[in-house]
Coordinates of C-alpha atoms (C1' of nucleotides) in Angstrom, one line a residue:
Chain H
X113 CA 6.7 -57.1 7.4
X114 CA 7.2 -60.6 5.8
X115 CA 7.4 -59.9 1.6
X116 CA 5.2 -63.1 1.5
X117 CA 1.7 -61.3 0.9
X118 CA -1.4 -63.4 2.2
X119 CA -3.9 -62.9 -0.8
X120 CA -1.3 -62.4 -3.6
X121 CA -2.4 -62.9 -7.2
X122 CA -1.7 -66.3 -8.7
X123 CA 0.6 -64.6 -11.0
X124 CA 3.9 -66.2 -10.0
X125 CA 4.8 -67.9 -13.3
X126 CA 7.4 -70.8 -11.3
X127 CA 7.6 -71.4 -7.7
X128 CA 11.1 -71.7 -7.2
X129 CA 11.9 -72.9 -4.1
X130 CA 10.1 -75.9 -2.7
X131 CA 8.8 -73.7 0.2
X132 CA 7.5 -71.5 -2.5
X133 CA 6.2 -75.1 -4.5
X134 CA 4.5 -75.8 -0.9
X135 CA 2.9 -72.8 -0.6
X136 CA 1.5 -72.2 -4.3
X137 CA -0.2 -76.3 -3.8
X138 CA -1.0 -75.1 -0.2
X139 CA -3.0 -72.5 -2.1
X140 CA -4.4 -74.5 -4.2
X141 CA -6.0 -76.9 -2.3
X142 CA -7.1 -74.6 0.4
X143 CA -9.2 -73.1 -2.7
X144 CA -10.2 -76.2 -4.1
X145 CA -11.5 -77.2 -0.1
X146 CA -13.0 -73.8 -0.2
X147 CA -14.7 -74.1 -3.4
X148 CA -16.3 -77.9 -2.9
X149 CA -17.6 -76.7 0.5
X150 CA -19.3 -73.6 -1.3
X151 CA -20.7 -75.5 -3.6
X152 CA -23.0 -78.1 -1.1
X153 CA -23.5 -75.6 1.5
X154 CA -23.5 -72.2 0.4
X155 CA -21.3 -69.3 1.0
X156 CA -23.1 -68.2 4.2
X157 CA -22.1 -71.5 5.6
X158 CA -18.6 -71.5 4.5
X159 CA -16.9 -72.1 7.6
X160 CA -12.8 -70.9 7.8
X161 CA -12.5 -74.3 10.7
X162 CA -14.8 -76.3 8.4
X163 CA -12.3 -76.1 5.2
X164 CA -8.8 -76.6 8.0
X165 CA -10.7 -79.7 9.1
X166 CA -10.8 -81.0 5.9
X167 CA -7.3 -79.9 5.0
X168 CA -6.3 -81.7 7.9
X169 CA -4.7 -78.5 9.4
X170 CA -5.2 -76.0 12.5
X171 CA -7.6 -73.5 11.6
X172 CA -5.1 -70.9 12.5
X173 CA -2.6 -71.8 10.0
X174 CA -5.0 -71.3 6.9
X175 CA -4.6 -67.5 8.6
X176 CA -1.2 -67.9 6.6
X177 CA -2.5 -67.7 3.2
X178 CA -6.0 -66.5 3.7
X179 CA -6.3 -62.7 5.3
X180 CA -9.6 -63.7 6.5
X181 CA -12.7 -65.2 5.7
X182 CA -13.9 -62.4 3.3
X183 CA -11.0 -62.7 1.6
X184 CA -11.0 -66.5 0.3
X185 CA -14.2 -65.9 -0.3
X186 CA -13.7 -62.7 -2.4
X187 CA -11.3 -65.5 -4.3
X188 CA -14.1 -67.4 -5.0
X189 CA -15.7 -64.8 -6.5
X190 CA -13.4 -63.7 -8.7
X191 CA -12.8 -67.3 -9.7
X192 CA -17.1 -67.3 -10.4
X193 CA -16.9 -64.2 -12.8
X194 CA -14.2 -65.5 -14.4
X195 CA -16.1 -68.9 -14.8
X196 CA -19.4 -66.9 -16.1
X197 CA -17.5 -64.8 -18.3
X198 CA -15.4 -67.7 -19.8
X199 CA -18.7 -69.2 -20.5
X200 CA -20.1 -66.5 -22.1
X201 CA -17.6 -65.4 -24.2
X202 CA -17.0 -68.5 -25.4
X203 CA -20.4 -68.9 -26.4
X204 CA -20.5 -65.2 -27.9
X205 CA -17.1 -65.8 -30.0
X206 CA -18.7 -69.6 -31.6
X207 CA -21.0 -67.7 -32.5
X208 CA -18.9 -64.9 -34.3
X209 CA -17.0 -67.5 -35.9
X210 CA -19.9 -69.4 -37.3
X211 CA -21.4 -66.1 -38.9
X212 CA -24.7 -66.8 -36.9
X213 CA -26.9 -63.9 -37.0
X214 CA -25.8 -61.8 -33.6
X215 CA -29.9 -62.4 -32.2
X216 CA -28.9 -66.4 -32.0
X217 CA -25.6 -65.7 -30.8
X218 CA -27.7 -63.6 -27.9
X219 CA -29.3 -67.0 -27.1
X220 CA -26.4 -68.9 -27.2
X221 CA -24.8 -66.6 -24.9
X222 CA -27.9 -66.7 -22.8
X223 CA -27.7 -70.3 -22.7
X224 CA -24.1 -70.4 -21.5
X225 CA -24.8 -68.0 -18.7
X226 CA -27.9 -70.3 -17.9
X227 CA -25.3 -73.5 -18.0
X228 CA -23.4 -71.9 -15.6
X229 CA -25.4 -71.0 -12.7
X230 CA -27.1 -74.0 -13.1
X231 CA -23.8 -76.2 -12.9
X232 CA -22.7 -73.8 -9.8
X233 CA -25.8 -72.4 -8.2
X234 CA -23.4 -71.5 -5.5
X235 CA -20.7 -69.4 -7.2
X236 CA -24.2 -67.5 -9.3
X237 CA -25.3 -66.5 -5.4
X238 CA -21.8 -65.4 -4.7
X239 CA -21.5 -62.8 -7.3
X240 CA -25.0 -62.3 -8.6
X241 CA -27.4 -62.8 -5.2
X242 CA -27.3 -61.1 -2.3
X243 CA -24.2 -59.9 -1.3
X244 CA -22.4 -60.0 2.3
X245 CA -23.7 -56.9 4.0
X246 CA -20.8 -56.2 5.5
X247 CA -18.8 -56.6 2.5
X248 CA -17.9 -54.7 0.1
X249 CA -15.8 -55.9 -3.0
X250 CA -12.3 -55.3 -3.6
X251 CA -11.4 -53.7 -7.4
X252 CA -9.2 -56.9 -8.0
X253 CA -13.6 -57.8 -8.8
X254 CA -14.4 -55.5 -11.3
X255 CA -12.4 -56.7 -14.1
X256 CA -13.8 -60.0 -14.1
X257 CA -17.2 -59.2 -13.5
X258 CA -16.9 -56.9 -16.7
X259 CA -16.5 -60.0 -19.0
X260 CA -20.4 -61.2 -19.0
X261 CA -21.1 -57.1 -19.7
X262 CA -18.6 -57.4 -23.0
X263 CA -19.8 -60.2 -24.2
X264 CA -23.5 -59.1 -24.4
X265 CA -22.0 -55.4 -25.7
X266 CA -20.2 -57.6 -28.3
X267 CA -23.6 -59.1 -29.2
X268 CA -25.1 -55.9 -29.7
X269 CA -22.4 -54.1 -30.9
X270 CA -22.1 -57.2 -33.9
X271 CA -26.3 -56.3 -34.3
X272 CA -25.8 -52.7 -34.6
X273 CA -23.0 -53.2 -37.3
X274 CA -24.7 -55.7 -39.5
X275 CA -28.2 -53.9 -39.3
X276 CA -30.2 -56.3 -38.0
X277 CA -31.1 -54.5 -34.8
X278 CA -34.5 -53.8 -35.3
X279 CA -35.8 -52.1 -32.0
X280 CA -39.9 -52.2 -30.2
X281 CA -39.0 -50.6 -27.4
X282 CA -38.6 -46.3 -26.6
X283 CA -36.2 -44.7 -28.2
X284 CA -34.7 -42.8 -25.9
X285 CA -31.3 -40.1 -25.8
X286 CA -29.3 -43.1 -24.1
X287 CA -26.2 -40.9 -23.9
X288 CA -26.8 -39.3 -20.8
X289 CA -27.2 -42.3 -18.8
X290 CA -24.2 -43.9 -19.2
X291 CA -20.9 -43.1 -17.0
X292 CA -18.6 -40.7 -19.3
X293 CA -15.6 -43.7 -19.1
X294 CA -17.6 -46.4 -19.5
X295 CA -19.5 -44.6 -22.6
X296 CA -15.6 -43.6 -23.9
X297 CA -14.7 -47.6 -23.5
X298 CA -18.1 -48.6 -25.3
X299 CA -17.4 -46.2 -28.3
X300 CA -13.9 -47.2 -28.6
X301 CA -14.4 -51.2 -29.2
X302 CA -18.2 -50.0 -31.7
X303 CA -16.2 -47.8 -32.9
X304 CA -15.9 -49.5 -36.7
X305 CA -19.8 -50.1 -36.1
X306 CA -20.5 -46.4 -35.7
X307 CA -21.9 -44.4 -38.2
X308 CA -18.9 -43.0 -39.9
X309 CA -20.6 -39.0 -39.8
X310 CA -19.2 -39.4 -36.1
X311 CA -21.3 -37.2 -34.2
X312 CA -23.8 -39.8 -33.2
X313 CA -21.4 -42.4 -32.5
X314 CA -21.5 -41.7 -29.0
X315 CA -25.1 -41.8 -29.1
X316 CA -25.4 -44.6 -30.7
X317 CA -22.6 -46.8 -28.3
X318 CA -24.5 -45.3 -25.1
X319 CA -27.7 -47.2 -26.5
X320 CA -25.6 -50.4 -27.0
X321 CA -24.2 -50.2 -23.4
X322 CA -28.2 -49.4 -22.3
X323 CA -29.3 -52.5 -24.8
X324 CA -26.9 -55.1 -23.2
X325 CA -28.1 -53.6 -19.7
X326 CA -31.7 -54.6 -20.4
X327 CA -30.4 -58.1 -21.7
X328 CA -28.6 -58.7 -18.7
X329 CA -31.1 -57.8 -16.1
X330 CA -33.4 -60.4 -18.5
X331 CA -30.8 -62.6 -17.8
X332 CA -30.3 -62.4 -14.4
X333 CA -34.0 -62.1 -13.7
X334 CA -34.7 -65.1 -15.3
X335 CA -31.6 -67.2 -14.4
X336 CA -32.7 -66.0 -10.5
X337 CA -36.3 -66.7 -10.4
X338 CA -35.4 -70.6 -11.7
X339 CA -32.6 -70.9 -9.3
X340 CA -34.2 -69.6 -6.5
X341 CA -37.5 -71.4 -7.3
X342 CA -39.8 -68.7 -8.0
X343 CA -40.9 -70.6 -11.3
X344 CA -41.5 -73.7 -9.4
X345 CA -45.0 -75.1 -9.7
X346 CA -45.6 -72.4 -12.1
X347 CA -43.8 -73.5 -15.2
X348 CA -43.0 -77.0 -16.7
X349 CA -40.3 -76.8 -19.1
X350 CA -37.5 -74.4 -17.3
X351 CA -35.2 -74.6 -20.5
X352 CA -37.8 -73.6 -22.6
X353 CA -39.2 -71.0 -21.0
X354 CA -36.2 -69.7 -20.4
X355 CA -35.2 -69.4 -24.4
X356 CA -38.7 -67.8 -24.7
X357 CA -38.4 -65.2 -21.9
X358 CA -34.8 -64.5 -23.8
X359 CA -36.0 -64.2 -26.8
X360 CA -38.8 -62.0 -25.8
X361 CA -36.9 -59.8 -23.7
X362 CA -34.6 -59.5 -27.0
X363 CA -37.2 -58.6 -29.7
X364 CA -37.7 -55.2 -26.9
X365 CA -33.9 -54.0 -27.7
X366 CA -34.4 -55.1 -31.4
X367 CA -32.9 -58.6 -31.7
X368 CA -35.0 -60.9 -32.9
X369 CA -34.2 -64.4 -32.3
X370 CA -35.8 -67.7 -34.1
X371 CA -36.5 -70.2 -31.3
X372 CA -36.4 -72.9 -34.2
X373 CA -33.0 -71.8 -36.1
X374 CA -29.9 -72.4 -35.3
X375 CA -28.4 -71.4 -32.3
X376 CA -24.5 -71.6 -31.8
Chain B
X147 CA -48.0 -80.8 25.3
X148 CA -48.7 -77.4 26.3
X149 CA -51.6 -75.6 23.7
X150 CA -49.8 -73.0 23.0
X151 CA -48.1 -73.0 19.6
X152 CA -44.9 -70.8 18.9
X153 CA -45.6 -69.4 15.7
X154 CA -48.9 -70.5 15.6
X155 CA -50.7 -67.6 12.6
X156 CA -51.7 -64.4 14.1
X157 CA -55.6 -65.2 13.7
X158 CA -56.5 -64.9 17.0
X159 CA -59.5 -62.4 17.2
X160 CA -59.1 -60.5 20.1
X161 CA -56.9 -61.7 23.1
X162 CA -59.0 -62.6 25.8
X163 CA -56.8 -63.4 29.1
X164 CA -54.0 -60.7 29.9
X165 CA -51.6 -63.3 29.3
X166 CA -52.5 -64.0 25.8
X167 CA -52.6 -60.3 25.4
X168 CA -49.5 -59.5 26.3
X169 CA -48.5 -62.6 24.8
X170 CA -49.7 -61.6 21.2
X171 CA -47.9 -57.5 22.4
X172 CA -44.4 -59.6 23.1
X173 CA -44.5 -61.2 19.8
X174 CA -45.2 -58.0 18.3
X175 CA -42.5 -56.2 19.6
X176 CA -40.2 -59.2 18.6
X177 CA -41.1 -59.3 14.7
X178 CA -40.2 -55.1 15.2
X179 CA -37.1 -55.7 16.5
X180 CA -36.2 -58.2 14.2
X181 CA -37.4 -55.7 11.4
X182 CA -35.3 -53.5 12.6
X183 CA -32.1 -55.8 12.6
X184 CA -32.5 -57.2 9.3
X185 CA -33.6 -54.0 7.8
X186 CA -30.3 -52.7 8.9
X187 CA -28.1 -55.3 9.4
X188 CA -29.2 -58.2 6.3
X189 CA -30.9 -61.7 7.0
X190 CA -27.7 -63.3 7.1
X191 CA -26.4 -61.0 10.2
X192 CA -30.1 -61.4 11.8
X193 CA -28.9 -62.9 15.8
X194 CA -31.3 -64.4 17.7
X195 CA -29.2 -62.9 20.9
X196 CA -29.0 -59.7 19.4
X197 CA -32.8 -59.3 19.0
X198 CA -33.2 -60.7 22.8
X199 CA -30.7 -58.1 24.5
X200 CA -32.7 -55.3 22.2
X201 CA -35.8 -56.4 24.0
X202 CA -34.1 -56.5 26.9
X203 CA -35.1 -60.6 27.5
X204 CA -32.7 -63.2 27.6
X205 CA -32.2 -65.0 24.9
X206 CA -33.9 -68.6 25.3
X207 CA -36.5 -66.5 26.4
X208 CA -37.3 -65.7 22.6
X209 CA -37.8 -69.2 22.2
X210 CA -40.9 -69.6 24.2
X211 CA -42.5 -67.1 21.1
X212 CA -40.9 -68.8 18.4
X213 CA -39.5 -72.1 17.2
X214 CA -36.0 -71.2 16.0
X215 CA -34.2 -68.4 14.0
X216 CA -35.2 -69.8 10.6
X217 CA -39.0 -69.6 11.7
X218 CA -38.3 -65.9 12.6
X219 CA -37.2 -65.3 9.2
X220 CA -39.5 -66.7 7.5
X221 CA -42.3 -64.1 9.4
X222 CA -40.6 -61.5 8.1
X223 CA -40.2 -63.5 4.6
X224 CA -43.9 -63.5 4.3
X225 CA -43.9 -59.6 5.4
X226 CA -41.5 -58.8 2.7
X227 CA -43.8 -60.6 0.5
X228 CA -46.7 -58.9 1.9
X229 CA -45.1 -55.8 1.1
X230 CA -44.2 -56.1 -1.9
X231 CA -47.6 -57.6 -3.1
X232 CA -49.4 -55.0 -1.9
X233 CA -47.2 -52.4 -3.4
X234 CA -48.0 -54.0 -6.6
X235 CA -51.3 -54.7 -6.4
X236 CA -52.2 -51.1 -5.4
X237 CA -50.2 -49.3 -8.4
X238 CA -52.1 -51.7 -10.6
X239 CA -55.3 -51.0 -8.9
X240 CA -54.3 -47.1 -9.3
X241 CA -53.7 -47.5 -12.6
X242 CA -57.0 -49.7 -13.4
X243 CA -58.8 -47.0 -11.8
X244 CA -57.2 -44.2 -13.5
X245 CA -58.2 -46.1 -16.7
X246 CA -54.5 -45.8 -17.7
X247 CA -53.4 -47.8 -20.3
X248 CA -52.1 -51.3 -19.5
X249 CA -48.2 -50.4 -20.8
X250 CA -48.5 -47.7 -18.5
X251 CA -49.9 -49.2 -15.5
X252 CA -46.8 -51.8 -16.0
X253 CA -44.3 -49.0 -15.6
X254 CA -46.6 -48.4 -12.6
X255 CA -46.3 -51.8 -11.2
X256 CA -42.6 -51.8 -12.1
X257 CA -41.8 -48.6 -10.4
X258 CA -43.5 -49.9 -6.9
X259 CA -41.7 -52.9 -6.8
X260 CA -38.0 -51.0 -7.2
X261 CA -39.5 -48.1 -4.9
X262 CA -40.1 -51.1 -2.7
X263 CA -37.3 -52.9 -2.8
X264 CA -35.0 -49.7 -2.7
X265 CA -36.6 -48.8 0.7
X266 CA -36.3 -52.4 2.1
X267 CA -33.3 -53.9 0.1
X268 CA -32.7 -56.4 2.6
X269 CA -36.6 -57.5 2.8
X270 CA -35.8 -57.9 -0.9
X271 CA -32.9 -60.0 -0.6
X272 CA -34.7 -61.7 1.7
X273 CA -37.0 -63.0 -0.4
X274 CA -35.7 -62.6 -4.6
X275 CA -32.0 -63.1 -2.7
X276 CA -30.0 -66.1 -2.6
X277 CA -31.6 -68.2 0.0
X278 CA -30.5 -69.5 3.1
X279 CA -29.4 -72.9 2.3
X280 CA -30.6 -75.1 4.5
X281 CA -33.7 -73.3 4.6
X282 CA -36.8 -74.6 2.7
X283 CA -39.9 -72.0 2.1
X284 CA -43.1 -73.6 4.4
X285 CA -46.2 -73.6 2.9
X286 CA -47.3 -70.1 4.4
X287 CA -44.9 -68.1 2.1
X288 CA -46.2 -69.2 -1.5
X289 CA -49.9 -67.5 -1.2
X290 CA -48.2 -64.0 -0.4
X291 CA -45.2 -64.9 -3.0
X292 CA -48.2 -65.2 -5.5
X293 CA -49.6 -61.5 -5.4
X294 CA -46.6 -59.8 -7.5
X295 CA -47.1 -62.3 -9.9
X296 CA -51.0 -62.1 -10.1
X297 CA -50.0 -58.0 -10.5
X298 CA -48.3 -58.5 -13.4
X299 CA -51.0 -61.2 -14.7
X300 CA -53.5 -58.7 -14.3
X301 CA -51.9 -56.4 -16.5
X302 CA -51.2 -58.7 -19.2
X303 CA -54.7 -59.7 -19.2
X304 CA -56.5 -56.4 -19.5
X305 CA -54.1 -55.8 -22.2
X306 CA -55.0 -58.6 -24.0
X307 CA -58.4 -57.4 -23.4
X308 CA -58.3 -54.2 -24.6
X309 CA -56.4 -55.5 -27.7
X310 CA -53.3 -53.1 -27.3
X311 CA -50.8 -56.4 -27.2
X312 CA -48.7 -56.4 -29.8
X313 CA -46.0 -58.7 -29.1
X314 CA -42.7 -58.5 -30.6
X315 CA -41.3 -61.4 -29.8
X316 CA -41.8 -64.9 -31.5
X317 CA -44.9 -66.7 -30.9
X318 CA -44.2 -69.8 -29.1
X319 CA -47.1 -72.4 -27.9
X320 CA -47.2 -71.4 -24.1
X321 CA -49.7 -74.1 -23.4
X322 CA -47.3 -76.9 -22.5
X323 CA -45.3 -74.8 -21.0
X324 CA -47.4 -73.7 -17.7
X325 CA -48.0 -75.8 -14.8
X326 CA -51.5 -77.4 -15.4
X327 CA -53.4 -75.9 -12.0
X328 CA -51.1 -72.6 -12.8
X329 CA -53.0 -72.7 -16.1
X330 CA -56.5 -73.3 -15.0
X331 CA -56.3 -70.4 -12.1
X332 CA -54.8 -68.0 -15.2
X333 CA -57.7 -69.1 -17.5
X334 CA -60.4 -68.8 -14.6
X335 CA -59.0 -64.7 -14.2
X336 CA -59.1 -63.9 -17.4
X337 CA -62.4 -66.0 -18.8
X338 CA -63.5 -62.8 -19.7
X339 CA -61.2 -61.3 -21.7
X340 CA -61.0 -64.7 -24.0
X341 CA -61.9 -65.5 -27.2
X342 CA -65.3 -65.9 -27.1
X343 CA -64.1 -69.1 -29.7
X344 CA -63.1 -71.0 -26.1
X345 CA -61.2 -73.6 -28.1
X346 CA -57.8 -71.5 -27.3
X347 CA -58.8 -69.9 -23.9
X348 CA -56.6 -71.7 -22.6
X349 CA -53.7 -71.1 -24.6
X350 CA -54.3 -67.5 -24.1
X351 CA -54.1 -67.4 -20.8
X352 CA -50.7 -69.4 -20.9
X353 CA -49.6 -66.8 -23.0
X354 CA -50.5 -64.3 -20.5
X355 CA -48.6 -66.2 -17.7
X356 CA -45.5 -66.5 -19.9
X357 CA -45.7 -63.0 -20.4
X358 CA -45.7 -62.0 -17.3
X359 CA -43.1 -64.2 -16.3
X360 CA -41.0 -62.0 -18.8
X361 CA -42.0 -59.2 -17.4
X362 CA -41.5 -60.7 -13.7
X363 CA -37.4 -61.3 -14.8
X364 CA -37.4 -58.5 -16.1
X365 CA -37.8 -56.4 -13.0
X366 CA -36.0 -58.8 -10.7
X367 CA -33.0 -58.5 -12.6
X368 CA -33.3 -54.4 -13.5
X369 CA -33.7 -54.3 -9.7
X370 CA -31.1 -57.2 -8.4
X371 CA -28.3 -55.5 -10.7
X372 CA -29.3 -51.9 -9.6
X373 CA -29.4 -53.0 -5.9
X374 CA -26.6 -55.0 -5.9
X375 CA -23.8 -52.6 -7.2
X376 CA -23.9 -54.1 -10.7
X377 CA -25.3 -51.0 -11.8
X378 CA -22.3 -48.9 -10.4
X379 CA -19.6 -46.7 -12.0
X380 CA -21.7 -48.2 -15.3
X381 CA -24.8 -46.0 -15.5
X382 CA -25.7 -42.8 -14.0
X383 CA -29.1 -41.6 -14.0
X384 CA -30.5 -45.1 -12.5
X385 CA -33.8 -44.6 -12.0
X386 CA -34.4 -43.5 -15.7
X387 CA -32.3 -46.6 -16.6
X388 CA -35.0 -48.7 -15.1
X389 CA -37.9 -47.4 -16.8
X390 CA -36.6 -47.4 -20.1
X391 CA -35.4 -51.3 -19.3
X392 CA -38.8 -51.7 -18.1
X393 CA -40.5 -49.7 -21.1
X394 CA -37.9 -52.2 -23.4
X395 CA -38.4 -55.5 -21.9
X396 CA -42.3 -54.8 -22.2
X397 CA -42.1 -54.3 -25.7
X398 CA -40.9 -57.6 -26.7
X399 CA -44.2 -59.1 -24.5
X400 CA -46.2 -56.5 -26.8
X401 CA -46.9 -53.2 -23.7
X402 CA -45.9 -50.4 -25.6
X403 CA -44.7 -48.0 -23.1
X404 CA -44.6 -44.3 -23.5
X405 CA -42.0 -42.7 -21.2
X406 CA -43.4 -39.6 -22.1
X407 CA -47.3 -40.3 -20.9
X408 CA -48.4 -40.8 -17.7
X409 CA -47.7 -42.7 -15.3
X410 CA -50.4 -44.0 -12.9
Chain R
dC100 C1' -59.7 -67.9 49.4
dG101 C1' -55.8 -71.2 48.7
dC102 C1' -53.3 -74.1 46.1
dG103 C1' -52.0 -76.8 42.0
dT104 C1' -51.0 -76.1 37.3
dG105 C1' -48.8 -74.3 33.7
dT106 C1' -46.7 -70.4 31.6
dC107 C1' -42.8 -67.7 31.8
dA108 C1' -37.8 -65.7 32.2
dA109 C1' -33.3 -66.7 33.4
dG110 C1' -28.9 -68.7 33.2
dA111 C1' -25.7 -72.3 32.5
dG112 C1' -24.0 -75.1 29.1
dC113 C1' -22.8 -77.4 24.4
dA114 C1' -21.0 -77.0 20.0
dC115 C1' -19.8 -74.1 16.7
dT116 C1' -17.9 -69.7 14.4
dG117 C1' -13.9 -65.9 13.1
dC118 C1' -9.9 -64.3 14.6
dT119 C1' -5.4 -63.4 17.5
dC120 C1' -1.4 -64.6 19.7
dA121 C1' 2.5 -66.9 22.0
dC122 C1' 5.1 -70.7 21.2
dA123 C1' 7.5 -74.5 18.8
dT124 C1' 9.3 -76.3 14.7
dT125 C1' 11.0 -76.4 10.3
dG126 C1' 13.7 -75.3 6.4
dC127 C1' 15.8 -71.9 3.4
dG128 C1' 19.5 -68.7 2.4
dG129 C1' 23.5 -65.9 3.4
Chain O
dC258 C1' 26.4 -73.9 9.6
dC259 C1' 23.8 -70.7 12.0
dG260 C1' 20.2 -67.3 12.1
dC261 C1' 16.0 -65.9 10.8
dA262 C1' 11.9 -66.1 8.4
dA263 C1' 8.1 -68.9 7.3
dT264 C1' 5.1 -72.2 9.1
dG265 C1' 2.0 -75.1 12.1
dT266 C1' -0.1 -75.6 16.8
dG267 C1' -3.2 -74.9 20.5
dA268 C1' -5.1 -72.0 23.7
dG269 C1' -8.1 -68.3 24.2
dC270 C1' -11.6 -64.3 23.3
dA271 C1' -16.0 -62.9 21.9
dG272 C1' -19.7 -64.1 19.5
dT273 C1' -23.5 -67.4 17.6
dG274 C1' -27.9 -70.9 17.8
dC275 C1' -30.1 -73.8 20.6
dT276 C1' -31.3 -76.9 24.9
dC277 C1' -32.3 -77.8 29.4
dT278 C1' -32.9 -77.1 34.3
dT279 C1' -34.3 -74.0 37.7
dG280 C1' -37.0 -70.9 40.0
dA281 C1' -40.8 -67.4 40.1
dC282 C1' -45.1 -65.8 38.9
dA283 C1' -50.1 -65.7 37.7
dC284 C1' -54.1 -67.9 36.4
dG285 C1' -58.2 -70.4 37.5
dC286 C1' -60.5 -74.2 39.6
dG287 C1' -62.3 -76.3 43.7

DNA sequence: CGCGTGTCAAGAGCACTGCTCACATTGCGG
DNA sequence: CCGCAATGTGAGCAGTGCTCTTGACACGCG
């Protein structure tokens, strides 16, 4: 078996040799091909010949770098997630750094997930719409699709610190519903939040993890239903409905966001 | 030009001449088989060929019932709609019936879509999914597309009705902010649950279609990220998850679920 | 009743897809 | 400097959507 592994991680920090050089700019532009043609056609369209056509090459030889078609696409997806997390994490640490109360820095956040999909409606269906039946995602996925989920847990975690989290919704024993690691993980970043008596800290980062799960799925739902046109001819002003349905969705886990104030 | 129409709608009374009959029996057994496929197999995977050998025809033989793949889907497009609007409609009507209150005949509505889309997940990517990209919805798909949304209108509106809104969220001017006709239809369905004042009818019922759409994104992201594996190795018990996300996201648009009542 | 008409299924064919494999070429490293 | 690994090529297989010609059948009118 040759030691040059199709699908490698982009970790080599210097290509040495120029065969090496070739290869890692080989790469490249197979993913940049990859990525323009996914972005005006689709992934379902993406076409393995389509992408060698433009690269000028046979179609078997992009069988050299790519294991398969699943595969450069399962790059492009990680390459999304990292792209929607970037965004919102960037949005979500502005805000920490301006001081801005952690419901605007929700909406900020929002807003850069929003930017996102919008700018690559593509890469939003690769990760967040339907996926491929037949496939199923490799765990080099998870890490990046994590990011969006810690930045919103950030948010909430920040609200549940400083005391502004005022919840309308149920209050409900959270701490059964969340996966023992993932609740372990949640407690350990709160864990200067929690209450310092300790025995509800658990509780109490179970209903952040549930809290950013009910933003999210506002998030998604909404960034969906304008992408996929389910709010066409029904709304006027996407943007602004959009902050509104955030906002809204917000005030239910207890952060209450000013539409007019300032938003990071 | 022959008469006869492939995909002409399924109006016909009663089919008189055998050959119409078993005309209208072959197109039946068609949409089953394609059912079947995509129930099984996802839109995306959904071959023309496939469906043909299953029927045991060849395949340009499909094409004398219907104009191309796309127009195949979008029959069962408008099922899936079908579906789910009736699904819908019917817990609301259950839960109008039952005189339940309106928070709870949401969790009602909410429940049926997910029990829906869980039983047909590729009739629900089918239709909140990422679409097919060279596909463009015909006109025959938006009345059915309406009926989840006029659901959740409902619901809104006997709640504002029956005075137990109590919106947590900030009060925005929803006037501008709904599609004129959009606004008029709303304001027509709920006349009667207006301000007898009239002057801001209208902005009541835009209220009530902003609310809903809250609601609507609310669901189709709970039930895109449960569906869609965001969901896993993150929360356990997911059913409960949804409701209280449900029971949260309605209390920023002012339904005050109880998990604890009943449920229509 | 017979025959034209039109509806129908079949099959070949085109252009495309993902993917594999034998072969030729190239260039790096021992 | 030579051998071998890495690379690119093109043919080929099995599948796809869709079109078009061909032949068979049944309907209904005269």
């Amino acid at each position: 078996m040759p030691d040059t592994d199709p699908n490698r991680p982009p970790d080599a920090v210097a290509p040495r040799t120029p065969r090496e050089r070739a290869r890692a700019e080989f790469t490249a532009d197979l993913l940049a091909a990859a990525r323009a043609r996914v972005r005006d056609e689709g992934a379902a369209q993406l076409s393995l010949r389509a992408v060698a056509r433009d690269l000028g090459v046979a179609s078997s030889a992009v069988y050299r770098y790519v294991d398969s078609r699943d595969a450069l696409l399962t790059l492009l997806i990680i390459e999304a997630y990292d792209a929607a997390g970037t965004a919102c994490e960037e949005a979500a640490e502005r805000g920490r750094r301006a001081g801005a109360a952690p419901a605007q820095t929700w909406l900020a956040v929002a807003r850069a997930f929003r930017a996102w999909a919008l700018a690559d409606r593509h890469g939003f269906g690769l990760v967040y719409g339907t996926p491929v039946p037949g496939y199923l995602a490799p765990q080099d996925t998870v890490r990046p699709a994590t990011r969006v989920w810690g930045a919103l847990g950030g948010v909430v975690a920040a609200a549940m610190a400083d005391g502004s989290l005022r919840p309308g919704g149920p209050d409900v024993a959270a701490r059964d519903l969340v996966e023992p690691q993932v609740l372990e993980f949640a407690a350990g970043i709160g864990a200067g939040a929690a209450a310092p008596g300790g025995s509800d800290a658990l509780e109490s980062a179970a209903g952040g993890v549930v809290g950013s799960e009910v933003l999210f799925a506002a998030l998604l739902g909404a960034v969906s239903m304008e992408l996929y046109g389910h709010l066409h001819n029904v709304m006027t002003d996407t943007a602004r409905v959009f902050d509104v349905a955030m906002a809204t969705a917000a005030a239910g886990v207890g952060l209450h966001v000013s539409l007019d104030g300032p938003v990071p």
